[in-house]
mmCIF file of C-alpha atoms in Angstrom:
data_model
loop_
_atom_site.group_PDB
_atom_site.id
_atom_site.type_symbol
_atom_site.label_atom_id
_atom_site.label_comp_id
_atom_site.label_asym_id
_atom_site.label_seq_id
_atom_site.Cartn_x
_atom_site.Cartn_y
_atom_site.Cartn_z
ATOM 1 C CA UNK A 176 58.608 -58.311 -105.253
ATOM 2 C CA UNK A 177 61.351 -60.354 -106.302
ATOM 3 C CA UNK A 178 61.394 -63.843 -104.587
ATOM 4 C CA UNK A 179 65.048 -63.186 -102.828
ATOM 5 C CA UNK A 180 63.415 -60.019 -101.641
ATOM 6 C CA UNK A 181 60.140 -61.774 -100.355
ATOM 7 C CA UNK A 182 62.565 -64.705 -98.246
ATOM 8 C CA UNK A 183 65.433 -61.937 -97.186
ATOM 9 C CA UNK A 184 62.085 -59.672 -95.163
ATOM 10 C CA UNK A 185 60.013 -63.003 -93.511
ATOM 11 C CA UNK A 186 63.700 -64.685 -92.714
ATOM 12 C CA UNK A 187 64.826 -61.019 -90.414
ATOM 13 C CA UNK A 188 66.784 -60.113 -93.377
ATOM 14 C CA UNK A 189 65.016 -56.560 -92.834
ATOM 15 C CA UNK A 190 67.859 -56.134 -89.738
ATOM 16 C CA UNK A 191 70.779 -55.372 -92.070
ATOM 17 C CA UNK A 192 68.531 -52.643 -94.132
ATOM 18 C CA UNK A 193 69.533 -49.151 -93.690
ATOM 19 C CA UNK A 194 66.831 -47.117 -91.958
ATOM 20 C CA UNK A 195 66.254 -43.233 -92.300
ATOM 21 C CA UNK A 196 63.259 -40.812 -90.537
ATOM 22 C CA UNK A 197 59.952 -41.242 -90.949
ATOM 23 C CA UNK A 198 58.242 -40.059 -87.710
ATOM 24 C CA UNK A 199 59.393 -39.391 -84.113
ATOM 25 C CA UNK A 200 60.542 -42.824 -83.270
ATOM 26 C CA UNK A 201 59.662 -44.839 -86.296
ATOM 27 C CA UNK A 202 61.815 -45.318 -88.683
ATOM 28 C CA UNK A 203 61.229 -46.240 -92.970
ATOM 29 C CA UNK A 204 63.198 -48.417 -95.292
ATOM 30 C CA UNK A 205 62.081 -47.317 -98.853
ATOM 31 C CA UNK A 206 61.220 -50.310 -100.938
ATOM 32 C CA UNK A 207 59.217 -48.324 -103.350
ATOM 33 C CA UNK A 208 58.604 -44.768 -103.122
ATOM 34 C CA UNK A 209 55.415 -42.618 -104.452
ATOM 35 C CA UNK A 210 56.006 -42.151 -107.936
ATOM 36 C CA UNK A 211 53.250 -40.257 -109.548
ATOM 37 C CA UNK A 212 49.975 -42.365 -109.238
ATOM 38 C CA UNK A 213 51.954 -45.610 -108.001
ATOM 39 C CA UNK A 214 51.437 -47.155 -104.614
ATOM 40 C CA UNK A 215 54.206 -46.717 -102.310
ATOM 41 C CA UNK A 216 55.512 -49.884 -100.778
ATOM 42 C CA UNK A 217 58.229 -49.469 -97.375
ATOM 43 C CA UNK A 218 59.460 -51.129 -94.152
ATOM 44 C CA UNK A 219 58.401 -49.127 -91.234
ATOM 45 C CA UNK A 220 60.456 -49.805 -87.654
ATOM 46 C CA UNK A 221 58.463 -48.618 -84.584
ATOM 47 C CA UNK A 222 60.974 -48.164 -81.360
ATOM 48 C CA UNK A 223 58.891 -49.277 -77.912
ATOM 49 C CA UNK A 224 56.221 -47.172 -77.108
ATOM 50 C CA UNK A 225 56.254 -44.676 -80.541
ATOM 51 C CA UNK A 226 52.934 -44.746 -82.924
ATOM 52 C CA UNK A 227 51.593 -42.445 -85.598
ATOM 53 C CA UNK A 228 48.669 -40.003 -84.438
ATOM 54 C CA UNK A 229 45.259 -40.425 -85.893
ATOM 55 C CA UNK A 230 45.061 -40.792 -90.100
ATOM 56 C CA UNK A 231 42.642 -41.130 -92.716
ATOM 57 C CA UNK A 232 43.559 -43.239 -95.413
ATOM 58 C CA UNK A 233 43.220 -41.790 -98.787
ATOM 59 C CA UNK A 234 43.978 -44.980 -100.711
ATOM 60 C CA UNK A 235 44.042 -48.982 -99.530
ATOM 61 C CA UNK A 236 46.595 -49.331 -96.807
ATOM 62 C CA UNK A 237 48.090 -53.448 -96.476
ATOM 63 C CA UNK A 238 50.222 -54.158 -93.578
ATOM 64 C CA UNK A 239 51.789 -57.558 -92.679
ATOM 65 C CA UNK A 240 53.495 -57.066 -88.992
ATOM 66 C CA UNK A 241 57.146 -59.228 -89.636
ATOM 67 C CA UNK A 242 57.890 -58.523 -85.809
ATOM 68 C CA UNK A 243 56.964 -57.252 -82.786
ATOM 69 C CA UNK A 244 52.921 -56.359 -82.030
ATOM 70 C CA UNK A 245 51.685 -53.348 -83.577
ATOM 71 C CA UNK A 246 48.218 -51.792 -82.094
ATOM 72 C CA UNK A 247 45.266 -49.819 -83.228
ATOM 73 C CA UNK A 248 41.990 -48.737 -81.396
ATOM 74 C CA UNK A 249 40.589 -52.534 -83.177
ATOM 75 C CA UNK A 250 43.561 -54.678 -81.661
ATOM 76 C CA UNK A 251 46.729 -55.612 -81.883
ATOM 77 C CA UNK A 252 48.523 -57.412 -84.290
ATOM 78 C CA UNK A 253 51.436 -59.593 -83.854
ATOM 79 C CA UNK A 254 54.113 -61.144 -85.973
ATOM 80 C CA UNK A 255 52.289 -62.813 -89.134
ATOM 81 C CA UNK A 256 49.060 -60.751 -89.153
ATOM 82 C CA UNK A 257 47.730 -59.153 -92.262
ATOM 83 C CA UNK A 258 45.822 -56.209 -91.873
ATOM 84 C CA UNK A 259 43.928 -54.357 -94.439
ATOM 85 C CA UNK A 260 42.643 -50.659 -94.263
ATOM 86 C CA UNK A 261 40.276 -49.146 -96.366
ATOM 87 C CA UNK A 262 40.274 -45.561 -98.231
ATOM 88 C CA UNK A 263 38.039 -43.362 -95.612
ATOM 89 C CA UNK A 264 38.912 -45.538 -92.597
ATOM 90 C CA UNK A 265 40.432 -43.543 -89.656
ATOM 91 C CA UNK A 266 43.034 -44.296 -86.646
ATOM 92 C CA UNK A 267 45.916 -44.026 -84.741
ATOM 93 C CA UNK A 268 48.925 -46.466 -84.712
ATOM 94 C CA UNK A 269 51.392 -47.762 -81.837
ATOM 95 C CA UNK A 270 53.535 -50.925 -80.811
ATOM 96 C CA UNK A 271 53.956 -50.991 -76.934
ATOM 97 C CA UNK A 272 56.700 -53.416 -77.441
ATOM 98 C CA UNK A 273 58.152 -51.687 -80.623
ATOM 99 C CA UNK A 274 57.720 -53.689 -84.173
ATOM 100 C CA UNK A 275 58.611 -53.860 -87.789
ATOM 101 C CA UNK A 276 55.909 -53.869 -91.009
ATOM 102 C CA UNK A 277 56.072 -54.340 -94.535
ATOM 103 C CA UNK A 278 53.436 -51.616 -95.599
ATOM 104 C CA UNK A 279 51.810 -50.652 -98.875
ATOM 105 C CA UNK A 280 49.894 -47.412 -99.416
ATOM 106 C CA UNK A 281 48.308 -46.854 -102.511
ATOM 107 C CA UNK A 282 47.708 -43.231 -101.452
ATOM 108 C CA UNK A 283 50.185 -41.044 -98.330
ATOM 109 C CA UNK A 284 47.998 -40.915 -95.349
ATOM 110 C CA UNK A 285 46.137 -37.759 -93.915
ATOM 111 C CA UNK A 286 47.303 -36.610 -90.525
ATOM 112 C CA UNK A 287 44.657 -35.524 -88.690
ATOM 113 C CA UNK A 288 45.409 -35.427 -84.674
ATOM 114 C CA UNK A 289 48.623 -33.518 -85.201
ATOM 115 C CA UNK A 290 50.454 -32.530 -82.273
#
């Protein structure tokens, strides 16, 4: 990531980035899609209260929170915290509060608790 890009998304630049759908109340800025085997790499807004139902990770997940708390069934994770997930790990995602993350996937998720 480009060092202008890096300082624009830990300095709230991420607030001027046009958002589009991702899930019912969270919302993804594209930084770089899926392209054949490569990782996918995106902004993902969470409104207050939304989350993403129970996944299985098919590739390495990284996730640095750049505001707000996000939550899983191991904690919560505020603005600054790194969290890693591995392929085969399992859970579900929310921010009480609502939040923004830089993610990287190196695989898309599995939804498994689809309602």
């Amino acid at each position: 990531m480009p060092e202008t890009t890096r300082e624009l998304l830990t300095s709230g630049g991420w607030k001027d980035l046009e958002f589009g759908p991702f899930r019912d109340e969270v919302t993804i800025h594209w930084i770089r899609p899926f392209e054949g085997d490569q990782p996918g790499v995106a902004l993902l807004k969470y409104e207050a209260g939304a989350g993403v139902p129970r996944h299985r990770h098919e590739g390495l997940e990284t996730i640095l929170v750049l505001d707000g708390v996000q939550s899983d069934e191991s904690g919560d994770y505020g603005r600054g915290s790194y969290v890693v997930n591995a392929p085969g790990t399992e859970h579900s995602v929310w921010s009480d509060t609502g939040c923004v993350v830089l993610i990287q996937w190196d695989r898309p998720v599995k939804i498994l608790d689809e309602k």
